[in-house]
Structures are given as C-alpha cells and as structure tokens.
mmCIF file of C-alpha atoms in Angstrom:
data_model
loop_
_atom_site.group_PDB
_atom_site.id
_atom_site.type_symbol
_atom_site.label_atom_id
_atom_site.label_comp_id
_atom_site.label_asym_id
_atom_site.label_seq_id
_atom_site.Cartn_x
_atom_site.Cartn_y
_atom_site.Cartn_z
ATOM 1 C CA ARG H 1 6.356 34.498 41.520
ATOM 2 C CA THR H 2 3.845 37.138 40.441
ATOM 3 C CA LEU H 3 6.537 39.808 40.854
ATOM 4 C CA ILE H 4 8.936 37.861 38.616
ATOM 5 C CA LEU H 5 6.266 37.508 35.945
ATOM 6 C CA SER H 6 5.558 41.230 36.276
ATOM 7 C CA LEU H 7 9.138 42.347 35.618
ATOM 8 C CA ARG H 8 8.727 42.534 31.844
ATOM 9 C CA GLY H 9 5.542 44.557 32.144
ATOM 10 C CA LEU H 10 7.127 46.809 34.769
ATOM 11 C CA LEU H 11 10.052 47.446 32.404
ATOM 12 C CA ASN H 12 7.530 48.514 29.768
ATOM 13 C CA VAL H 13 5.969 50.890 32.288
ATOM 14 C CA ALA H 14 9.449 52.220 33.125
ATOM 15 C CA GLY H 15 10.028 52.857 29.413
ATOM 16 C CA LEU H 16 6.706 54.682 29.151
ATOM 17 C CA LEU H 17 7.602 56.737 32.221
ATOM 18 C CA ALA H 18 10.978 57.648 30.649
ATOM 19 C CA ILE H 19 9.216 58.855 27.471
ATOM 20 C CA PHE H 20 6.724 60.765 29.616
ATOM 21 C CA PHE H 21 9.545 62.554 31.490
ATOM 22 C CA PHE H 22 11.464 63.196 28.263
ATOM 23 C CA LEU H 23 8.511 64.903 26.570
ATOM 24 C CA TYR H 24 7.658 67.069 29.570
ATOM 25 C CA ALA H 25 11.309 68.002 30.120
ATOM 26 C CA VAL H 26 11.687 69.133 26.487
ATOM 27 C CA VAL H 27 8.460 71.167 26.658
ATOM 28 C CA GLY H 28 9.501 72.578 30.056
ATOM 29 C CA VAL H 29 12.830 73.815 28.688
ATOM 30 C CA LYS H 30 11.017 75.406 25.743
ATOM 31 C CA LEU H 31 8.408 77.163 27.894
ATOM 32 C CA PHE H 32 10.353 78.006 31.064
ATOM 33 C CA GLY H 33 14.022 77.791 30.110
ATOM 34 C CA LYS H 34 14.763 81.485 30.605
ATOM 35 C CA ILE H 35 12.336 82.557 33.329
ATOM 36 C CA GLN H 36 13.342 84.747 36.241
ATOM 37 C CA TYR H 37 14.273 82.707 39.313
ATOM 38 C CA GLY H 38 11.791 82.773 42.172
ATOM 39 C CA GLU H 39 11.018 80.987 45.435
ATOM 40 C CA ASN H 40 11.341 77.427 44.133
ATOM 41 C CA VAL H 41 12.723 77.894 40.621
ATOM 42 C CA THR H 42 16.343 78.614 41.532
ATOM 43 C CA GLU H 43 19.881 78.109 40.272
ATOM 44 C CA GLN H 44 19.729 74.537 41.584
ATOM 45 C CA ALA H 45 16.187 73.712 40.445
ATOM 46 C CA ASN H 46 15.097 75.061 37.078
ATOM 47 C CA PHE H 47 14.254 74.372 33.448
ATOM 48 C CA ASP H 48 17.434 75.980 32.082
ATOM 49 C CA ARG H 49 18.735 72.654 30.738
ATOM 50 C CA PHE H 50 17.238 69.286 29.908
ATOM 51 C CA THR H 51 18.943 67.474 32.823
ATOM 52 C CA ASN H 52 17.817 70.150 35.278
ATOM 53 C CA ALA H 53 14.259 69.844 33.959
ATOM 54 C CA VAL H 54 14.227 66.055 34.423
ATOM 55 C CA LEU H 55 15.500 66.372 38.007
ATOM 56 C CA LEU H 56 12.927 69.063 38.802
ATOM 57 C CA LEU H 57 10.107 66.963 37.316
ATOM 58 C CA PHE H 58 11.256 63.963 39.358
ATOM 59 C CA ARG H 59 11.200 66.111 42.488
ATOM 60 C CA MET H 60 7.665 67.223 41.606
ATOM 61 C CA THR H 61 6.421 63.613 41.447
ATOM 62 C CA THR H 62 7.024 63.425 45.198
ATOM 63 C CA GLY H 63 4.495 66.263 45.554
ATOM 64 C CA GLU H 64 7.078 68.666 46.963
ATOM 65 C CA ALA H 65 6.139 72.313 46.321
ATOM 66 C CA TRP H 66 4.917 71.712 42.775
ATOM 67 C CA GLN H 67 2.270 74.448 43.147
ATOM 68 C CA THR H 68 4.872 77.083 44.038
ATOM 69 C CA ILE H 69 7.064 75.938 41.130
ATOM 70 C CA MET H 70 4.041 76.472 38.881
ATOM 71 C CA HIS H 71 3.528 79.957 40.340
ATOM 72 C CA ASP H 72 7.202 80.800 39.734
ATOM 73 C CA CYS H 73 6.691 79.791 36.106
ATOM 74 C CA GLN H 74 3.817 82.299 35.820
ATOM 75 C CA VAL H 75 5.990 85.286 36.755
ATOM 76 C CA GLU H 76 5.021 88.533 35.008
ATOM 77 C CA GLU H 77 6.314 92.085 34.808
ATOM 78 C CA PRO H 78 7.610 93.982 36.730
ATOM 79 C CA ALA H 79 9.239 90.922 38.360
ATOM 80 C CA CYS H 80 10.689 89.944 34.967
ATOM 81 C CA ASP H 81 11.722 91.462 31.646
ATOM 82 C CA LYS H 82 9.761 90.513 28.521
ATOM 83 C CA GLN H 83 12.501 91.842 26.264
ATOM 84 C CA LEU H 84 14.953 89.409 27.850
ATOM 85 C CA ALA H 85 12.309 86.626 27.700
ATOM 86 C CA THR H 86 12.563 86.056 31.454
ATOM 87 C CA CYS H 87 8.803 86.172 32.022
ATOM 88 C CA GLY H 88 6.785 83.018 32.565
ATOM 89 C CA GLN H 89 3.728 81.540 30.870
ATOM 90 C CA PRO H 90 0.634 82.500 32.927
ATOM 91 C CA SER H 91 -1.723 80.621 30.588
ATOM 92 C CA TRP H 92 0.333 77.534 29.782
ATOM 93 C CA ALA H 93 1.945 76.898 33.178
ATOM 94 C CA PRO H 94 -1.254 75.554 34.852
ATOM 95 C CA VAL H 95 -1.954 73.272 31.870
ATOM 96 C CA TYR H 96 1.636 71.979 31.883
ATOM 97 C CA PHE H 97 1.967 71.352 35.615
ATOM 98 C CA VAL H 98 -1.524 69.997 36.322
ATOM 99 C CA SER H 99 -1.370 67.602 33.370
ATOM 100 C CA PHE H 100 2.077 66.408 34.465
ATOM 101 C CA MET H 101 0.975 65.789 38.044
ATOM 102 C CA LEU H 102 -2.148 63.932 36.928
ATOM 103 C CA GLY H 103 -0.156 61.832 34.485
ATOM 104 C CA SER H 104 2.643 60.942 36.881
ATOM 105 C CA ALA H 105 0.646 60.489 40.080
ATOM 106 C CA PHE H 106 -2.402 58.653 38.756
ATOM 107 C CA VAL H 107 -1.961 57.241 35.262
ATOM 108 C CA ILE H 108 1.469 55.714 35.865
ATOM 109 C CA SER H 109 0.540 54.257 39.265
ATOM 110 C CA ASN H 110 -2.581 52.686 37.764
ATOM 111 C CA LEU H 111 -0.504 51.218 34.924
ATOM 112 C CA ILE H 112 1.775 49.532 37.455
ATOM 113 C CA ILE H 113 -1.201 48.072 39.338
ATOM 114 C CA ALA H 114 -2.674 46.868 36.038
ATOM 115 C CA VAL H 115 0.580 45.100 35.119
ATOM 116 C CA ILE H 116 0.710 43.319 38.485
ATOM 117 C CA LEU H 117 -2.929 42.248 38.235
ATOM 118 C CA GLU H 118 -2.470 40.998 34.675
ATOM 119 C CA ASP H 119 0.480 38.867 35.669
ATOM 120 C CA PHE H 120 -1.310 37.640 38.764
ATOM 121 C CA LEU H 121 -3.933 36.211 36.406
ATOM 122 C CA THR H 122 -1.149 34.600 34.365
ATOM 123 C CA ALA H 123 0.262 33.011 37.509
ATOM 124 C CA GLN H 124 -3.254 31.879 38.374
ATOM 125 C CA GLU H 125 -3.678 30.061 35.096
ATOM 126 C CA GLU H 126 -0.322 28.328 35.459
ATOM 127 C CA GLU H 127 -1.266 27.099 38.919
ATOM 128 C CA ALA H 128 -4.773 26.079 37.741
ATOM 129 C CA LEU H 129 -6.560 28.330 40.203
ATOM 130 C CA LEU H 130 -10.333 28.451 39.852
ATOM 131 C CA LEU H 131 -10.558 32.212 39.416
ATOM 132 C CA THR H 132 -11.821 34.294 36.542
ATOM 133 C CA ALA H 133 -10.986 37.791 35.335
ATOM 134 C CA PRO H 134 -14.408 39.155 36.456
ATOM 135 C CA GLU H 135 -13.758 37.940 40.007
ATOM 136 C CA VAL H 136 -10.403 39.713 40.127
ATOM 137 C CA SER H 137 -12.010 42.783 38.531
ATOM 138 C CA ALA H 138 -14.652 42.777 41.291
ATOM 139 C CA PHE H 139 -11.822 42.609 43.848
ATOM 140 C CA LEU H 140 -10.169 45.650 42.257
ATOM 141 C CA THR H 141 -13.441 47.597 42.096
ATOM 142 C CA GLU H 142 -14.055 47.038 45.806
ATOM 143 C CA TRP H 143 -10.425 47.928 46.583
ATOM 144 C CA ASN H 144 -10.866 51.291 44.845
ATOM 145 C CA ARG H 145 -13.759 52.072 47.211
ATOM 146 C CA TYR H 146 -11.459 51.557 50.200
ATOM 147 C CA ASP H 147 -8.500 53.258 48.492
ATOM 148 C CA PRO H 148 -10.018 56.160 46.500
ATOM 149 C CA ALA H 149 -6.663 57.970 46.329
ATOM 150 C CA GLY H 150 -5.095 55.045 44.456
ATOM 151 C CA THR H 151 -2.189 54.605 46.905
ATOM 152 C CA GLY H 152 -2.282 50.812 46.630
ATOM 153 C CA PHE H 153 -2.663 50.482 50.420
ATOM 154 C CA ILE H 154 -5.504 50.125 52.921
ATOM 155 C CA GLU H 155 -5.440 49.999 56.712
ATOM 156 C CA THR H 156 -4.874 46.513 58.126
ATOM 157 C CA THR H 157 -7.796 47.059 60.493
ATOM 158 C CA MET H 158 -10.095 47.384 57.452
ATOM 159 C CA LEU H 159 -8.942 44.132 55.833
ATOM 160 C CA MET H 160 -11.626 41.809 57.224
ATOM 161 C CA GLU H 161 -14.373 44.294 56.387
ATOM 162 C CA PHE H 162 -12.958 44.691 52.863
ATOM 163 C CA LEU H 163 -12.737 40.923 52.275
ATOM 164 C CA THR H 164 -16.292 40.490 53.535
ATOM 165 C CA LYS H 165 -17.421 43.041 50.949
ATOM 166 C CA VAL H 166 -15.485 41.169 48.252
ATOM 167 C CA GLY H 167 -17.179 37.904 49.146
ATOM 168 C CA LEU H 168 -16.358 34.452 47.794
ATOM 169 C CA PRO H 169 -14.253 33.043 46.247
ATOM 170 C CA LEU H 170 -11.466 35.548 46.994
ATOM 171 C CA GLY H 171 -12.857 37.030 50.179
ATOM 172 C CA LEU H 172 -15.096 36.060 53.073
ATOM 173 C CA LYS H 173 -18.734 35.029 52.983
ATOM 174 C CA PRO H 174 -20.807 37.631 54.890
ATOM 175 C CA GLU H 175 -22.925 34.881 56.522
ATOM 176 C CA TRP H 176 -19.883 33.156 58.064
ATOM 177 C CA GLY H 177 -19.373 33.303 61.796
ATOM 178 C CA LYS H 178 -16.385 34.960 63.444
ATOM 179 C CA ALA H 179 -14.449 31.700 63.858
ATOM 180 C CA GLN H 180 -14.823 30.731 60.192
ATOM 181 C CA LYS H 181 -13.810 34.220 59.053
ATOM 182 C CA ASN H 182 -10.771 34.210 61.333
ATOM 183 C CA GLU H 183 -9.713 30.802 59.999
ATOM 184 C CA LYS H 184 -9.639 32.022 56.395
ATOM 185 C CA MET H 185 -8.085 35.345 57.427
ATOM 186 C CA GLU H 186 -5.170 33.403 58.919
ATOM 187 C CA ARG H 187 -4.629 31.574 55.614
ATOM 188 C CA ILE H 188 -4.777 34.837 53.647
ATOM 189 C CA ALA H 189 -2.644 36.931 55.991
ATOM 190 C CA TRP H 190 -0.007 34.432 57.174
ATOM 191 C CA ASP H 191 2.680 35.920 54.860
ATOM 192 C CA LEU H 192 1.171 39.388 54.433
ATOM 193 C CA LYS H 193 3.618 42.252 54.965
ATOM 194 C CA GLU H 194 2.444 45.332 56.845
ATOM 195 C CA VAL H 195 3.836 48.829 56.181
ATOM 196 C CA GLU H 196 2.992 51.292 58.952
ATOM 197 C CA GLY H 197 -0.237 49.468 59.744
ATOM 198 C CA ARG H 198 -1.274 49.148 56.096
ATOM 199 C CA VAL H 199 -1.259 46.320 53.539
ATOM 200 C CA HIS H 200 -0.615 46.504 49.794
ATOM 201 C CA ILE H 201 -3.040 45.371 47.102
ATOM 202 C CA ARG H 202 -0.571 42.905 45.551
ATOM 203 C CA GLY H 203 0.078 41.111 48.824
ATOM 204 C CA VAL H 204 -3.631 40.916 49.653
ATOM 205 C CA LEU H 205 -4.549 39.588 46.207
ATOM 206 C CA ILE H 206 -1.808 36.957 46.276
ATOM 207 C CA GLY H 207 -2.815 35.988 49.819
ATOM 208 C CA CYS H 208 -6.434 35.579 48.699
ATOM 209 C CA GLY H 209 -5.306 33.339 45.836
ATOM 210 C CA GLU H 210 -3.164 31.214 48.133
ATOM 211 C CA GLY H 211 -6.021 31.056 50.627
ATOM 212 C CA LEU H 212 -8.261 29.754 47.863
ATOM 213 C CA VAL H 213 -5.791 27.002 47.000
ATOM 214 C CA ASP H 214 -5.380 26.006 50.657
ATOM 215 C CA GLY H 215 -9.127 26.100 51.193
#
C-alpha cells in the first residue's frame, strides 16, 4: 500500500531525474562534443550528440569507468588539436563529472527514500497508527549509521541489533530478554524480503509498523 501511495511522488522524482539528465547532457555536448576519442570516450560512447550524451551519463550512474571517461575529457595537446577543437576541458571536466556523480548517486537516491518515508507516514495516518514523524525520523537517523553509503540496505544479521538501537515503539526495547525480542522480530520480519542476505529500509519500516499494530 505504501508503494502505491508513493507512485505519484516517485513520478515526480523521475521527472526531476529527467531534467537532471537533460541539463547535464546539453552541457556535456557543449563542453565535450568534439573531443578526441580515447580509452572510454569512443565512437559508441561519447558526447557528440544529445542522445549519445544521455546514454553515456546513464552508463556512468552505474559507476562504470566514470573516472576514465573524465580523464578522456581532459585530453590535451599533443594528443589533440586545439585548432580543430578536439581538446578536452582540464579545468571543467572534474567539476562536471564529480557534480554529476554526486547528484545522481546521492541526491536522487535520498529523494526516493524521502518520498517512500513521506508516504509511509500518510499510510500510517490512514490506518491510525500511533507513530509520529519524530519517531520515524529517529528510525532513519539510526539507519544512516548502519548504512552510511546510502544504499538503502543493511545486512540481515544486523537487523536485531539495529532495531534494539532504534528502541520502542518501532524497534526493540534493550531491556527485553531474548525470547521477547525474538517474538517481536517474528512479527516484524514475517513478510520481509531478503536480497543477497540484506534487507531494504522500506520493508523494515513497513514491518515495524505492522509489528506495532499486531503488538
């Protein structure tokens, strides 16, 4: 249900991401549209045209060889010809590529998490759950300590420790015994999906909310 409520917000994020790619593709064509091909800027992957730039930027969001693409865009004489404008931008290339990677990898991912959390609170209100925004904010703050890279995942083996740090009402009370903790963990994790031994923030948060209702 939270995912359904999040669709509108996720569409807004998708629109923002499209604008983000559009702006960087236009600037990329302007700065690097004529540079000499190198190791990773090739006939198949380049900034020669807008569509090529978008595809290359999309490839970079996966983290694949973006540093070497940046180095190719810093090419200088004698590997290029300034008169033919095939040289790169040694000063602007680092600013362009680092800002793009920061924007795509961190800002956009955090926007998506924010949308899901916002709509989780909406779903909470509709179901009359006894949770407040500060409690969910505390959950998110603790999650960031266990997931400093902002991947949205933590190891399943760390889940009980994490929920103990979160405390009540969403998590586990530190003073509880093992049996009482396991009982609530079963309610939280009964429908929790694991991906390669890790669990996602949305599933954990929803499970905690459902565990609160059941408890």
